[in-house]
PDB file of C-alpha atoms in Angstrom:
ATOM      1  CA  MET Q 297     -44.894 -19.435  39.019  1.00 69.00           C
ATOM      2  CA  ASN Q 298     -46.056 -18.170  35.647  1.00 83.00           C
ATOM      3  CA  VAL Q 299     -48.840 -19.880  33.743  1.00 81.00           C
ATOM      4  CA  ASP Q 300     -48.726 -19.245  30.016  1.00 88.00           C
ATOM      5  CA  VAL Q 301     -52.056 -19.047  28.202  1.00 86.00           C
ATOM      6  CA  THR Q 302     -51.977 -19.638  24.459  1.00 89.00           C
ATOM      7  CA  ALA Q 303     -54.979 -19.408  22.150  1.00 88.00           C
ATOM      8  CA  LEU Q 304     -55.197 -22.363  19.781  1.00 90.00           C
ATOM      9  CA  PRO Q 305     -57.396 -21.153  16.890  1.00 92.00           C
ATOM     10  CA  GLY Q 306     -60.125 -23.642  16.080  1.00 91.00           C
ATOM     11  CA  ILE Q 307     -59.130 -25.853  19.035  1.00 91.00           C
ATOM     12  CA  GLY Q 308     -59.332 -23.965  22.329  1.00 90.00           C
ATOM     13  CA  VAL Q 309     -56.809 -22.714  24.869  1.00 89.00           C
ATOM     14  CA  ARG Q 310     -53.527 -24.150  26.131  1.00 91.00           C
ATOM     15  CA  LYS Q 311     -52.511 -23.305  29.709  1.00 88.00           C
ATOM     16  CA  ASP Q 312     -49.153 -24.534  30.913  1.00 91.00           C
ATOM     17  CA  PHE Q 313     -46.110 -23.803  33.045  1.00 89.00           C
ATOM     18  CA  GLU Q 314     -42.460 -24.777  33.041  1.00 90.00           C
ATOM     19  CA  ALA Q 315     -41.624 -27.396  35.651  1.00 91.00           C
ATOM     20  CA  ARG Q 316     -38.247 -27.581  37.376  1.00 90.00           C
ATOM     21  CA  SER Q 317     -37.323 -30.362  34.923  1.00 89.00           C
ATOM     22  CA  GLY Q 318     -37.646 -27.911  32.025  1.00 88.00           C
ATOM     23  CA  ARG Q 319     -40.710 -29.680  30.663  1.00 91.00           C
ATOM     24  CA  ARG Q 320     -43.960 -27.790  30.219  1.00 92.00           C
ATOM     25  CA  ILE Q 321     -46.994 -29.255  31.974  1.00 92.00           C
ATOM     26  CA  GLY Q 322     -50.521 -28.093  31.368  1.00 91.00           C
ATOM     27  CA  VAL Q 323     -53.927 -28.587  29.871  1.00 90.00           C
ATOM     28  CA  VAL Q 324     -55.631 -27.916  26.595  1.00 92.00           C
ATOM     29  CA  ALA Q 325     -59.235 -26.835  27.127  1.00 89.00           C
ATOM     30  CA  HIS Q 326     -61.013 -27.626  23.862  1.00 91.00           C
ATOM     31  CA  ARG Q 327     -63.843 -25.498  22.495  1.00 86.00           C
ATOM     32  CA  ASP Q 328     -66.125 -28.554  22.609  1.00 88.00           C
ATOM     33  CA  GLY Q 329     -65.509 -28.958  26.365  1.00 84.00           C
ATOM     34  CA  GLY Q 330     -62.821 -31.634  26.155  1.00 87.00           C
ATOM     35  CA  ILE Q 331     -59.724 -31.426  28.344  1.00 90.00           C
ATOM     36  CA  ASP Q 332     -56.275 -32.862  27.638  1.00 94.00           C
ATOM     37  CA  LEU Q 333     -53.434 -33.160  30.125  1.00 94.00           C
ATOM     38  CA  ILE Q 334     -50.197 -32.357  28.287  1.00 94.00           C
ATOM     39  CA  ILE Q 335     -46.493 -32.759  29.036  1.00 94.00           C
ATOM     40  CA  SER Q 336     -43.905 -31.441  26.604  1.00 91.00           C
ATOM     41  CA  LYS Q 337     -40.914 -33.295  25.275  1.00 88.00           C
ATOM     42  CA  ALA Q 338     -37.763 -32.728  27.313  1.00 84.00           C
ATOM     43  CA  ASP Q 339     -35.871 -31.260  24.357  1.00 86.00           C
ATOM     44  CA  ASP Q 340     -38.753 -29.324  22.733  1.00 86.00           C
ATOM     45  CA  PRO Q 341     -41.190 -27.391  24.947  1.00 79.00           C
ATOM     46  CA  ASP Q 342     -43.548 -26.845  22.009  1.00 80.00           C
ATOM     47  CA  ALA Q 343     -43.953 -30.550  21.217  1.00 86.00           C
ATOM     48  CA  CYS Q 344     -46.053 -32.877  23.370  1.00 87.00           C
ATOM     49  CA  ALA Q 345     -44.488 -36.067  24.663  1.00 89.00           C
ATOM     50  CA  VAL Q 346     -47.704 -36.999  26.456  1.00 92.00           C
ATOM     51  CA  GLN Q 347     -51.265 -35.953  25.703  1.00 93.00           C
ATOM     52  CA  VAL Q 348     -53.996 -37.627  27.756  1.00 95.00           C
ATOM     53  CA  PRO Q 349     -57.656 -36.860  27.041  1.00 95.00           C
ATOM     54  CA  LEU Q 350     -59.626 -36.541  30.287  1.00 90.00           C
ATOM     55  CA  THR Q 351     -63.341 -36.654  30.948  1.00 85.00           C
ATOM     56  CA  THR Q 352     -64.755 -33.906  33.134  1.00 75.00           C
ATOM     57  CA  ASP Q 353     -64.906 -36.365  36.043  1.00 74.00           C
ATOM     58  CA  GLU Q 354     -61.307 -37.466  35.503  1.00 81.00           C
ATOM     59  CA  ALA Q 355     -60.135 -33.848  35.376  1.00 80.00           C
ATOM     60  CA  ALA Q 356     -62.002 -33.172  38.636  1.00 72.00           C
ATOM     61  CA  VAL Q 357     -60.403 -36.160  40.359  1.00 75.00           C
ATOM     62  CA  LEU Q 358     -56.952 -35.120  39.144  1.00 80.00           C
ATOM     63  CA  ALA Q 359     -57.539 -31.583  40.412  1.00 74.00           C
ATOM     64  CA  ASN Q 360     -58.520 -32.980  43.815  1.00 68.00           C
ATOM     65  CA  LEU Q 361     -55.462 -35.213  43.903  1.00 71.00           C
ATOM     66  CA  LEU Q 362     -53.203 -32.268  43.187  1.00 73.00           C
ATOM     67  CA  GLY Q 363     -54.951 -29.672  45.355  1.00 65.00           C
ATOM     68  CA  ALA Q 364     -55.925 -31.492  48.527  1.00 60.00           C
ATOM     69  CA  PRO Q 365     -52.419 -32.502  49.679  1.00 64.00           C
ATOM     70  CA  GLN Q 366     -51.269 -28.871  49.581  1.00 66.00           C
ATOM     71  CA  LEU Q 367     -54.235 -27.767  51.651  1.00 63.00           C
ATOM     72  CA  VAL Q 368     -53.633 -30.558  54.166  1.00 64.00           C
ATOM     73  CA  GLU Q 369     -49.923 -29.695  54.406  1.00 69.00           C
ATOM     74  CA  LYS Q 370     -50.742 -26.041  55.022  1.00 69.00           C
ATOM     75  CA  LEU Q 371     -53.158 -26.961  57.807  1.00 65.00           C
ATOM     76  CA  ASN Q 372     -50.622 -29.389  59.302  1.00 62.00           C
ATOM     77  CA  ALA Q 373     -48.009 -26.627  59.334  1.00 69.00           C
ATOM     78  CA  GLU Q 374     -50.418 -24.269  61.084  1.00 67.00           C
ATOM     79  CA  HIS Q 375     -50.959 -26.621  64.025  1.00 63.00           C
ATOM     80  CA  ARG Q 376     -47.556 -28.322  64.297  1.00 72.00           C
ATOM     81  CA  ASP Q 377     -47.201 -26.969  67.821  1.00 71.00           C
ATOM     82  CA  MET Q 378     -50.426 -28.685  68.933  1.00 74.00           C
ATOM     83  CA  PRO Q 379     -49.523 -32.261  69.869  1.00 80.00           C
ATOM     84  CA  GLY Q 380     -52.206 -34.829  69.110  1.00 82.00           C
ATOM     85  CA  ILE Q 381     -53.953 -32.744  66.442  1.00 83.00           C
ATOM     86  CA  VAL Q 382     -53.602 -33.897  62.836  1.00 84.00           C
ATOM     87  CA  THR Q 383     -55.121 -33.094  59.462  1.00 83.00           C
ATOM     88  CA  ARG Q 384     -56.208 -35.759  57.001  1.00 86.00           C
ATOM     89  CA  GLN Q 385     -58.103 -35.939  53.743  1.00 84.00           C
ATOM     90  CA  LEU Q 386     -60.852 -38.531  53.671  1.00 90.00           C
ATOM     91  CA  PRO Q 387     -62.620 -39.574  50.471  1.00 89.00           C
ATOM     92  CA  ILE Q 388     -66.297 -40.020  49.746  1.00 91.00           C
ATOM     93  CA  GLY Q 389     -66.388 -43.199  47.691  1.00 87.00           C
ATOM     94  CA  GLU Q 390     -69.094 -44.449  45.346  1.00 86.00           C
ATOM     95  CA  SER Q 391     -70.232 -46.918  48.006  1.00 91.00           C
ATOM     96  CA  SER Q 392     -70.227 -44.451  50.913  1.00 94.00           C
ATOM     97  CA  PRO Q 393     -73.576 -44.415  52.695  1.00 96.00           C
ATOM     98  CA  TYR Q 394     -73.286 -40.599  52.766  1.00 95.00           C
ATOM     99  CA  GLN Q 395     -72.744 -40.094  49.029  1.00 92.00           C
ATOM    100  CA  GLY Q 396     -75.613 -37.839  47.886  1.00 95.00           C
ATOM    101  CA  ARG Q 397     -76.607 -36.938  51.449  1.00 96.00           C
ATOM    102  CA  ALA Q 398     -76.189 -33.773  53.496  1.00 95.00           C
ATOM    103  CA  LEU Q 399     -73.051 -33.401  55.585  1.00 95.00           C
ATOM    104  CA  GLY Q 400     -75.132 -32.858  58.725  1.00 95.00           C
ATOM    105  CA  GLU Q 401     -76.531 -36.369  58.417  1.00 95.00           C
ATOM    106  CA  THR Q 402     -73.084 -37.781  59.240  1.00 95.00           C
ATOM    107  CA  ARG Q 403     -73.182 -36.148  62.702  1.00 95.00           C
ATOM    108  CA  MET Q 404     -69.406 -36.272  62.288  1.00 95.00           C
ATOM    109  CA  ARG Q 405     -68.416 -33.738  64.947  1.00 92.00           C
ATOM    110  CA  THR Q 406     -70.730 -35.276  67.554  1.00 94.00           C
ATOM    111  CA  ARG Q 407     -69.628 -38.842  66.812  1.00 96.00           C
ATOM    112  CA  THR Q 408     -65.863 -38.312  66.417  1.00 95.00           C
ATOM    113  CA  LYS Q 409     -64.951 -34.875  67.826  1.00 94.00           C
ATOM    114  CA  ALA Q 410     -63.223 -34.276  64.439  1.00 93.00           C
ATOM    115  CA  SER Q 411     -63.998 -31.208  62.337  1.00 92.00           C
ATOM    116  CA  ILE Q 412     -64.555 -30.998  58.596  1.00 94.00           C
ATOM    117  CA  VAL Q 413     -62.738 -27.807  57.632  1.00 89.00           C
ATOM    118  CA  ALA Q 414     -63.129 -28.027  53.854  1.00 89.00           C
ATOM    119  CA  VAL Q 415     -64.365 -30.173  50.999  1.00 91.00           C
ATOM    120  CA  MET Q 416     -62.375 -30.484  47.763  1.00 86.00           C
ATOM    121  CA  ARG Q 417     -64.545 -31.120  44.703  1.00 86.00           C
ATOM    122  CA  ALA Q 418     -63.511 -30.853  41.081  1.00 75.00           C
ATOM    123  CA  GLY Q 419     -60.462 -28.805  42.021  1.00 71.00           C
ATOM    124  CA  GLN Q 420     -62.528 -26.325  44.015  1.00 78.00           C
ATOM    125  CA  VAL Q 421     -62.332 -25.832  47.760  1.00 82.00           C
ATOM    126  CA  SER Q 422     -65.502 -25.345  49.792  1.00 87.00           C
ATOM    127  CA  PRO Q 423     -64.223 -24.020  53.123  1.00 85.00           C
ATOM    128  CA  SER Q 424     -66.213 -24.611  56.316  1.00 89.00           C
ATOM    129  CA  PRO Q 425     -69.094 -26.474  54.649  1.00 93.00           C
ATOM    130  CA  GLY Q 426     -72.391 -26.247  56.495  1.00 93.00           C
ATOM    131  CA  PRO Q 427     -74.677 -29.121  57.500  1.00 94.00           C
ATOM    132  CA  ASP Q 428     -76.722 -28.734  54.295  1.00 95.00           C
ATOM    133  CA  PHE Q 429     -73.672 -29.312  52.031  1.00 96.00           C
ATOM    134  CA  VAL Q 430     -74.461 -32.411  49.922  1.00 96.00           C
ATOM    135  CA  LEU Q 431     -71.601 -34.888  49.643  1.00 96.00           C
ATOM    136  CA  ALA Q 432     -70.722 -36.475  46.301  1.00 93.00           C
ATOM    137  CA  ALA Q 433     -68.588 -39.415  45.265  1.00 90.00           C
ATOM    138  CA  GLY Q 434     -65.067 -38.163  44.611  1.00 88.00           C
ATOM    139  CA  ASP Q 435     -65.204 -35.456  47.281  1.00 89.00           C
ATOM    140  CA  LEU Q 436     -62.230 -35.215  49.619  1.00 87.00           C
ATOM    141  CA  LEU Q 437     -63.083 -34.050  53.118  1.00 92.00           C
ATOM    142  CA  VAL Q 438     -60.273 -32.157  54.811  1.00 88.00           C
ATOM    143  CA  MET Q 439     -60.597 -32.939  58.497  1.00 90.00           C
ATOM    144  CA  VAL Q 440     -58.815 -31.922  61.685  1.00 90.00           C
ATOM    145  CA  GLY Q 441     -58.865 -33.973  64.872  1.00 91.00           C
ATOM    146  CA  THR Q 442     -57.103 -36.635  66.862  1.00 92.00           C
ATOM    147  CA  PRO Q 443     -55.773 -39.716  65.069  1.00 92.00           C
ATOM    148  CA  ASN Q 444     -58.482 -41.835  66.752  1.00 94.00           C
ATOM    149  CA  GLY Q 445     -61.189 -39.358  65.785  1.00 95.00           C
ATOM    150  CA  LEU Q 446     -60.068 -39.343  62.170  1.00 94.00           C
ATOM    151  CA  ASP Q 447     -59.923 -43.141  62.088  1.00 94.00           C
ATOM    152  CA  ALA Q 448     -63.515 -43.182  63.366  1.00 95.00           C
ATOM    153  CA  ALA Q 449     -64.494 -40.588  60.733  1.00 95.00           C
ATOM    154  CA  LEU Q 450     -63.112 -42.781  57.955  1.00 94.00           C
ATOM    155  CA  GLU Q 451     -65.095 -45.730  59.300  1.00 94.00           C
ATOM    156  CA  ILE Q 452     -68.276 -43.614  59.362  1.00 95.00           C
ATOM    157  CA  LEU Q 453     -67.743 -42.405  55.786  1.00 94.00           C
ATOM    158  CA  THR Q 454     -67.042 -45.955  54.614  1.00 92.00           C
ATOM    159  CA  ASP Q 455     -69.507 -48.033  56.618  1.00 91.00           C
ATOM    160  CA  GLY Q 456     -72.014 -45.612  58.115  1.00 86.00           C
TER     161      GLY Q 456
END
């Protein structure tokens, strides 16, 4: 898929692509650091039907929402022939007792037999995070294990 990059003098840069619907979907990265999500009008790809200003945190959450499911699906496809093994994405919420703490403090593998294979943060993937990786609210942990192990992992991340 092609991403078109267009300089917007005095404003910033527009990056977008044509969706199957014919609409263009993208972002405008402003010179001042602002970010807008944009969707073109159906009948005019150069005119915006929707323009939503996003904070840096909102853009990061949106990137996680869009990126994590694809990573999880890829991992699921890779171990389809292994009955009982599943992949899930588990969030680190604002109220998680592990928000702001090192991953190793969860003792996740020891307590659940589930593995954290990646962390999605602000649209970036951190594969195979080590025990010193500090968790932050909004992170999505991509985990592999049994359904029971992943249920236990969610409970740990939520309640401690």
